[in-house]
């Protein structure tokens, strides 16, 4: 029978794990060759066909987004998209806001000593911290968006920046362990959760990562959730304070979330 002729034949001598890893590396290589880490600006008309090819309901949600946002930037889907999208979008906003730039620079300049005090090894932090601070300083007047795009598409610089953001989140969660232990599953300590789900590159971000980053850096974030339910996106604002009234919070960064991925949004 044809089905028998084409049936899968297991070969006990073959290392299927290696085949799977090789396939994964090839996929990652293709993504890296075709997707920039941070793209140029798109209008929603530019990307509507890409979105609606996945699900027709997205067309309605694109129309909904167009009532509040003018443009978007895509980020590479490599598991680091939340941190990279946030980092780029916030630094871009600081180019036009010297007051918040000074506040932010002062805050992150103190972060290395705070992380060392929490037990992070100094020799591990140094290079990531130095690169992070150098990139932050790029937005000091006369910083340009073009230079920021160039920096964030340099794999080494961009990844170092992401690593340090991850360490900031890890440090914040560990410092506030009593507050966040109840949100961690699997009977893990906060430190175990951070070492497994926060610090490693390529680990996708969840609600707890966004809450911690928002509060650690005092930067409010709005996320527009685009799923397959309803005809409009559900927006949620993560406040840097404890207020529960979204109308009182002006987000510094707006992101679009599709299951497993974050891109950058630009309000009208």
mmCIF file of C-alpha atoms in Angstrom:
data_model
loop_
_atom_site.group_PDB
_atom_site.id
_atom_site.type_symbol
_atom_site.label_atom_id
_atom_site.label_comp_id
_atom_site.label_asym_id
_atom_site.label_seq_id
_atom_site.Cartn_x
_atom_site.Cartn_y
_atom_site.Cartn_z
ATOM 1 C CA UNK A 1 0.000 0.000 0.000
ATOM 2 C CA UNK A 2 1.131 3.565 -0.701
ATOM 3 C CA UNK A 3 0.696 4.518 2.927
ATOM 4 C CA UNK A 4 3.004 1.698 3.960
ATOM 5 C CA UNK A 5 5.603 2.648 1.353
ATOM 6 C CA UNK A 6 5.777 6.209 2.677
ATOM 7 C CA UNK A 7 5.453 5.372 6.359
ATOM 8 C CA UNK A 8 8.106 6.863 8.654
ATOM 9 C CA UNK A 9 10.905 4.377 9.369
ATOM 10 C CA UNK A 10 12.672 4.994 12.666
ATOM 11 C CA UNK A 11 16.441 4.549 12.459
ATOM 12 C CA UNK A 12 17.909 3.725 15.900
ATOM 13 C CA UNK A 13 21.373 4.716 14.673
ATOM 14 C CA UNK A 14 20.291 8.243 13.720
ATOM 15 C CA UNK A 15 20.550 11.184 16.122
ATOM 16 C CA UNK A 16 17.219 12.917 15.674
ATOM 17 C CA UNK A 17 18.036 15.549 18.287
ATOM 18 C CA UNK A 18 20.897 16.766 16.119
ATOM 19 C CA UNK A 19 18.588 16.932 13.099
ATOM 20 C CA UNK A 20 16.063 18.993 15.058
ATOM 21 C CA UNK A 21 18.786 21.339 16.312
ATOM 22 C CA UNK A 22 20.201 21.719 12.811
ATOM 23 C CA UNK A 23 16.744 22.551 11.480
ATOM 24 C CA UNK A 24 16.240 25.091 14.268
ATOM 25 C CA UNK A 25 19.596 26.724 13.479
ATOM 26 C CA UNK A 26 18.630 26.935 9.803
ATOM 27 C CA UNK A 27 15.319 28.590 10.682
ATOM 28 C CA UNK A 28 17.105 31.091 12.931
ATOM 29 C CA UNK A 29 19.627 31.798 10.163
ATOM 30 C CA UNK A 30 16.839 32.457 7.651
ATOM 31 C CA UNK A 31 15.074 34.766 10.107
ATOM 32 C CA UNK A 32 18.305 36.654 10.774
ATOM 33 C CA UNK A 33 18.925 37.088 7.047
ATOM 34 C CA UNK A 34 15.414 38.341 6.248
ATOM 35 C CA UNK A 35 14.318 40.252 9.374
ATOM 36 C CA UNK A 36 16.185 43.225 10.834
ATOM 37 C CA UNK A 37 16.370 43.381 14.614
ATOM 38 C CA UNK A 38 14.460 46.674 14.418
ATOM 39 C CA UNK A 39 12.798 47.695 11.154
ATOM 40 C CA UNK A 40 12.069 51.027 9.553
ATOM 41 C CA UNK A 41 8.679 52.676 9.968
ATOM 42 C CA UNK A 42 5.578 51.077 8.435
ATOM 43 C CA UNK A 43 2.049 52.351 8.016
ATOM 44 C CA UNK A 44 -0.765 49.940 8.786
ATOM 45 C CA UNK A 45 -1.665 49.903 5.109
ATOM 46 C CA UNK A 46 1.850 48.573 4.436
ATOM 47 C CA UNK A 47 1.357 45.539 6.653
ATOM 48 C CA UNK A 48 -2.376 44.827 6.527
ATOM 49 C CA UNK A 49 -2.034 41.996 3.999
ATOM 50 C CA UNK A 50 0.646 40.308 6.077
ATOM 51 C CA UNK A 51 -1.605 40.342 9.130
ATOM 52 C CA UNK A 52 -4.837 39.376 7.427
ATOM 53 C CA UNK A 53 -3.212 36.411 5.675
ATOM 54 C CA UNK A 54 -3.056 34.830 9.142
ATOM 55 C CA UNK A 55 -6.630 35.557 10.189
ATOM 56 C CA UNK A 56 -9.389 37.752 8.735
ATOM 57 C CA UNK A 57 -10.285 39.105 12.175
ATOM 58 C CA UNK A 58 -6.952 40.927 12.192
ATOM 59 C CA UNK A 59 -8.192 43.242 9.414
ATOM 60 C CA UNK A 60 -10.770 44.655 11.810
ATOM 61 C CA UNK A 61 -8.143 45.075 14.489
ATOM 62 C CA UNK A 62 -5.776 46.862 12.114
ATOM 63 C CA UNK A 63 -8.588 49.314 11.356
ATOM 64 C CA UNK A 64 -9.083 49.750 15.095
ATOM 65 C CA UNK A 65 -5.375 50.472 15.618
ATOM 66 C CA UNK A 66 -5.417 53.066 12.821
ATOM 67 C CA UNK A 67 -7.761 55.196 14.923
ATOM 68 C CA UNK A 68 -5.081 55.567 17.608
ATOM 69 C CA UNK A 69 -1.695 54.918 15.986
ATOM 70 C CA UNK A 70 0.061 56.332 12.925
ATOM 71 C CA UNK A 71 2.943 53.912 12.403
ATOM 72 C CA UNK A 72 4.726 50.838 13.694
ATOM 73 C CA UNK A 73 8.157 49.243 13.657
ATOM 74 C CA UNK A 74 8.682 45.505 13.543
ATOM 75 C CA UNK A 75 11.187 43.677 15.699
ATOM 76 C CA UNK A 76 12.789 40.324 15.004
ATOM 77 C CA UNK A 77 10.931 37.356 16.486
ATOM 78 C CA UNK A 78 13.827 35.858 18.403
ATOM 79 C CA UNK A 79 12.427 35.632 21.926
ATOM 80 C CA UNK A 80 13.969 39.000 22.835
ATOM 81 C CA UNK A 81 11.416 41.158 21.026
ATOM 82 C CA UNK A 82 9.790 42.652 24.128
ATOM 83 C CA UNK A 83 13.056 43.931 25.591
ATOM 84 C CA UNK A 84 14.390 45.075 22.232
ATOM 85 C CA UNK A 85 11.132 46.813 21.266
ATOM 86 C CA UNK A 86 10.907 48.536 24.638
ATOM 87 C CA UNK A 87 14.562 49.584 24.601
ATOM 88 C CA UNK A 88 14.438 51.099 21.152
ATOM 89 C CA UNK A 89 11.073 52.819 21.609
ATOM 90 C CA UNK A 90 11.980 54.346 24.961
ATOM 91 C CA UNK A 91 15.400 55.606 23.876
ATOM 92 C CA UNK A 92 13.780 57.058 20.765
ATOM 93 C CA UNK A 93 11.356 58.962 22.996
ATOM 94 C CA UNK A 94 14.266 60.325 25.066
ATOM 95 C CA UNK A 95 15.781 62.018 22.014
ATOM 96 C CA UNK A 96 12.993 64.608 22.333
ATOM 97 C CA UNK A 97 12.818 64.621 26.141
ATOM 98 C CA UNK A 98 16.084 65.804 27.746
ATOM 99 C CA UNK A 99 14.500 66.007 31.191
ATOM 100 C CA UNK A 100 13.506 62.354 31.266
ATOM 101 C CA UNK A 101 16.832 61.457 29.666
ATOM 102 C CA UNK A 102 18.650 62.931 32.668
ATOM 103 C CA UNK A 103 16.351 61.106 35.093
ATOM 104 C CA UNK A 104 16.784 57.806 33.280
ATOM 105 C CA UNK A 105 20.562 58.103 32.955
ATOM 106 C CA UNK A 106 20.882 58.820 36.671
ATOM 107 C CA UNK A 107 18.669 55.837 37.529
ATOM 108 C CA UNK A 108 20.485 53.290 35.331
ATOM 109 C CA UNK A 109 23.925 54.598 36.296
ATOM 110 C CA UNK A 110 23.178 53.401 39.843
ATOM 111 C CA UNK A 111 21.931 50.010 38.666
ATOM 112 C CA UNK A 112 25.271 48.211 38.446
ATOM 113 C CA UNK A 113 26.113 48.734 42.133
ATOM 114 C CA UNK A 114 22.572 47.726 43.081
ATOM 115 C CA UNK A 115 22.876 44.479 41.097
ATOM 116 C CA UNK A 116 26.287 43.735 42.612
ATOM 117 C CA UNK A 117 24.786 44.270 46.077
ATOM 118 C CA UNK A 118 22.162 41.646 45.195
ATOM 119 C CA UNK A 119 24.887 39.124 44.418
ATOM 120 C CA UNK A 120 25.433 39.504 40.672
ATOM 121 C CA UNK A 121 29.142 39.062 39.886
ATOM 122 C CA UNK A 122 30.856 42.315 38.955
ATOM 123 C CA UNK A 123 32.986 40.790 36.186
ATOM 124 C CA UNK A 124 29.813 39.492 34.490
ATOM 125 C CA UNK A 125 28.050 42.849 34.676
ATOM 126 C CA UNK A 126 30.839 45.191 33.601
ATOM 127 C CA UNK A 127 30.775 44.766 29.819
ATOM 128 C CA UNK A 128 26.984 44.632 29.582
ATOM 129 C CA UNK A 129 26.636 47.702 31.793
ATOM 130 C CA UNK A 130 29.267 49.714 29.908
ATOM 131 C CA UNK A 131 27.651 48.955 26.539
ATOM 132 C CA UNK A 132 24.191 49.702 27.916
ATOM 133 C CA UNK A 133 25.263 53.112 29.241
ATOM 134 C CA UNK A 134 27.092 53.941 25.990
ATOM 135 C CA UNK A 135 23.897 53.237 24.018
ATOM 136 C CA UNK A 136 21.750 55.286 26.407
ATOM 137 C CA UNK A 137 24.165 58.214 25.992
ATOM 138 C CA UNK A 138 23.716 58.074 22.208
ATOM 139 C CA UNK A 139 20.333 59.758 22.580
ATOM 140 C CA UNK A 140 21.734 62.808 24.368
ATOM 141 C CA UNK A 141 21.341 65.874 22.149
ATOM 142 C CA UNK A 142 22.009 65.805 19.248
ATOM 143 C CA UNK A 143 21.042 62.116 19.162
ATOM 144 C CA UNK A 144 19.297 60.851 16.043
ATOM 145 C CA UNK A 145 16.803 58.107 15.286
ATOM 146 C CA UNK A 146 19.007 57.001 12.388
ATOM 147 C CA UNK A 147 21.940 56.341 14.739
ATOM 148 C CA UNK A 148 19.650 54.476 17.133
ATOM 149 C CA UNK A 149 18.357 52.246 14.312
ATOM 150 C CA UNK A 150 21.955 51.513 13.290
ATOM 151 C CA UNK A 151 22.937 50.624 16.860
ATOM 152 C CA UNK A 152 19.946 48.382 17.507
ATOM 153 C CA UNK A 153 20.613 46.482 14.284
ATOM 154 C CA UNK A 154 24.177 45.752 15.336
ATOM 155 C CA UNK A 155 23.688 42.258 16.783
ATOM 156 C CA UNK A 156 26.432 42.546 19.389
ATOM 157 C CA UNK A 157 25.473 45.981 20.716
ATOM 158 C CA UNK A 158 21.747 45.272 20.558
ATOM 159 C CA UNK A 159 22.044 41.959 22.388
ATOM 160 C CA UNK A 160 24.249 43.452 25.122
ATOM 161 C CA UNK A 161 21.578 46.101 25.670
ATOM 162 C CA UNK A 162 18.885 43.414 25.924
ATOM 163 C CA UNK A 163 20.977 41.336 28.329
ATOM 164 C CA UNK A 164 21.346 44.269 30.688
ATOM 165 C CA UNK A 165 17.620 45.021 30.619
ATOM 166 C CA UNK A 166 17.032 41.383 31.533
ATOM 167 C CA UNK A 167 19.443 41.712 34.455
ATOM 168 C CA UNK A 168 17.652 44.847 35.665
ATOM 169 C CA UNK A 169 14.344 42.948 35.649
ATOM 170 C CA UNK A 170 15.922 39.994 37.438
ATOM 171 C CA UNK A 171 17.397 42.263 40.090
ATOM 172 C CA UNK A 172 14.094 44.053 40.642
ATOM 173 C CA UNK A 173 12.157 40.809 41.054
ATOM 174 C CA UNK A 174 14.716 39.428 43.492
ATOM 175 C CA UNK A 175 14.744 42.667 45.480
ATOM 176 C CA UNK A 176 10.939 42.530 45.679
ATOM 177 C CA UNK A 177 10.769 38.770 46.219
ATOM 178 C CA UNK A 178 8.028 38.924 48.832
ATOM 179 C CA UNK A 179 5.742 40.778 46.418
ATOM 180 C CA UNK A 180 6.286 38.558 43.380
ATOM 181 C CA UNK A 181 6.777 35.047 44.750
ATOM 182 C CA UNK A 182 3.001 34.443 44.574
ATOM 183 C CA UNK A 183 2.987 35.038 40.798
ATOM 184 C CA UNK A 184 5.584 32.369 40.053
ATOM 185 C CA UNK A 185 4.468 28.838 39.236
ATOM 186 C CA UNK A 186 6.220 25.500 39.554
ATOM 187 C CA UNK A 187 7.192 25.882 43.218
ATOM 188 C CA UNK A 188 10.253 27.873 42.176
ATOM 189 C CA UNK A 189 11.959 30.616 44.136
ATOM 190 C CA UNK A 190 12.135 34.051 42.556
ATOM 191 C CA UNK A 191 15.855 33.555 41.991
ATOM 192 C CA UNK A 192 15.223 30.229 40.211
ATOM 193 C CA UNK A 193 12.518 31.816 38.073
ATOM 194 C CA UNK A 194 14.862 34.652 37.109
ATOM 195 C CA UNK A 195 17.726 32.320 36.216
ATOM 196 C CA UNK A 196 15.400 30.192 34.068
ATOM 197 C CA UNK A 197 12.897 32.661 32.572
ATOM 198 C CA UNK A 198 14.290 36.195 32.810
ATOM 199 C CA UNK A 199 18.069 36.261 32.424
ATOM 200 C CA UNK A 200 18.608 33.837 29.472
ATOM 201 C CA UNK A 201 18.496 35.351 25.994
ATOM 202 C CA UNK A 202 15.698 34.097 23.778
ATOM 203 C CA UNK A 203 13.240 33.558 26.633
ATOM 204 C CA UNK A 204 9.902 35.153 25.817
ATOM 205 C CA UNK A 205 8.474 37.767 28.159
ATOM 206 C CA UNK A 206 5.241 37.552 30.086
ATOM 207 C CA UNK A 207 3.110 39.853 32.228
ATOM 208 C CA UNK A 208 5.520 39.698 35.170
ATOM 209 C CA UNK A 209 8.478 40.814 33.026
ATOM 210 C CA UNK A 210 6.578 43.897 31.853
ATOM 211 C CA UNK A 211 5.404 44.815 35.354
ATOM 212 C CA UNK A 212 8.928 44.525 36.740
ATOM 213 C CA UNK A 213 10.567 46.513 33.934
ATOM 214 C CA UNK A 214 7.951 49.255 34.181
ATOM 215 C CA UNK A 215 8.473 49.683 37.907
ATOM 216 C CA UNK A 216 12.260 49.184 37.896
ATOM 217 C CA UNK A 217 12.803 51.922 35.294
ATOM 218 C CA UNK A 218 9.731 54.034 36.188
ATOM 219 C CA UNK A 219 8.554 53.928 32.576
ATOM 220 C CA UNK A 220 4.839 53.313 31.887
ATOM 221 C CA UNK A 221 4.111 50.976 28.965
ATOM 222 C CA UNK A 222 0.891 50.459 27.020
ATOM 223 C CA UNK A 223 0.376 47.123 25.290
ATOM 224 C CA UNK A 224 -2.279 46.612 22.611
ATOM 225 C CA UNK A 225 -3.217 42.927 22.619
ATOM 226 C CA UNK A 226 -4.132 41.582 19.187
ATOM 227 C CA UNK A 227 -5.698 38.135 19.469
ATOM 228 C CA UNK A 228 -8.476 36.370 17.579
ATOM 229 C CA UNK A 229 -11.297 37.372 19.936
ATOM 230 C CA UNK A 230 -13.540 40.342 19.189
ATOM 231 C CA UNK A 231 -13.009 43.037 16.567
ATOM 232 C CA UNK A 232 -10.873 45.501 18.549
ATOM 233 C CA UNK A 233 -7.574 45.245 20.388
ATOM 234 C CA UNK A 234 -7.556 45.161 24.164
ATOM 235 C CA UNK A 235 -5.206 47.798 25.553
ATOM 236 C CA UNK A 236 -3.568 47.561 28.959
ATOM 237 C CA UNK A 237 -1.371 50.223 30.548
ATOM 238 C CA UNK A 238 1.383 49.106 32.908
ATOM 239 C CA UNK A 239 1.883 51.951 35.360
ATOM 240 C CA UNK A 240 5.148 52.767 37.069
ATOM 241 C CA UNK A 241 3.136 53.688 40.168
ATOM 242 C CA UNK A 242 0.362 51.839 41.946
ATOM 243 C CA UNK A 243 -2.515 53.714 40.307
ATOM 244 C CA UNK A 244 -5.198 51.521 38.771
ATOM 245 C CA UNK A 245 -6.691 54.299 36.622
ATOM 246 C CA UNK A 246 -5.283 54.046 33.080
ATOM 247 C CA UNK A 247 -6.583 57.517 32.228
ATOM 248 C CA UNK A 248 -4.117 59.034 34.704
ATOM 249 C CA UNK A 249 -1.107 57.352 33.102
ATOM 250 C CA UNK A 250 0.589 58.615 29.946
ATOM 251 C CA UNK A 251 2.614 55.716 28.507
ATOM 252 C CA UNK A 252 6.152 56.467 27.343
ATOM 253 C CA UNK A 253 6.155 53.357 25.128
ATOM 254 C CA UNK A 254 3.357 51.667 23.169
ATOM 255 C CA UNK A 255 3.735 48.088 21.966
ATOM 256 C CA UNK A 256 1.632 45.747 19.847
ATOM 257 C CA UNK A 257 1.387 42.169 21.076
ATOM 258 C CA UNK A 258 0.430 39.263 18.881
ATOM 259 C CA UNK A 259 0.729 35.855 20.547
ATOM 260 C CA UNK A 260 4.448 35.367 21.153
ATOM 261 C CA UNK A 261 5.627 38.663 19.652
ATOM 262 C CA UNK A 262 5.956 42.409 20.309
ATOM 263 C CA UNK A 263 6.293 45.285 17.831
ATOM 264 C CA UNK A 264 6.494 49.057 18.383
ATOM 265 C CA UNK A 265 3.507 51.392 17.950
ATOM 266 C CA UNK A 266 3.529 55.170 17.363
ATOM 267 C CA UNK A 267 0.445 57.039 18.641
ATOM 268 C CA UNK A 268 -1.282 59.628 16.467
#
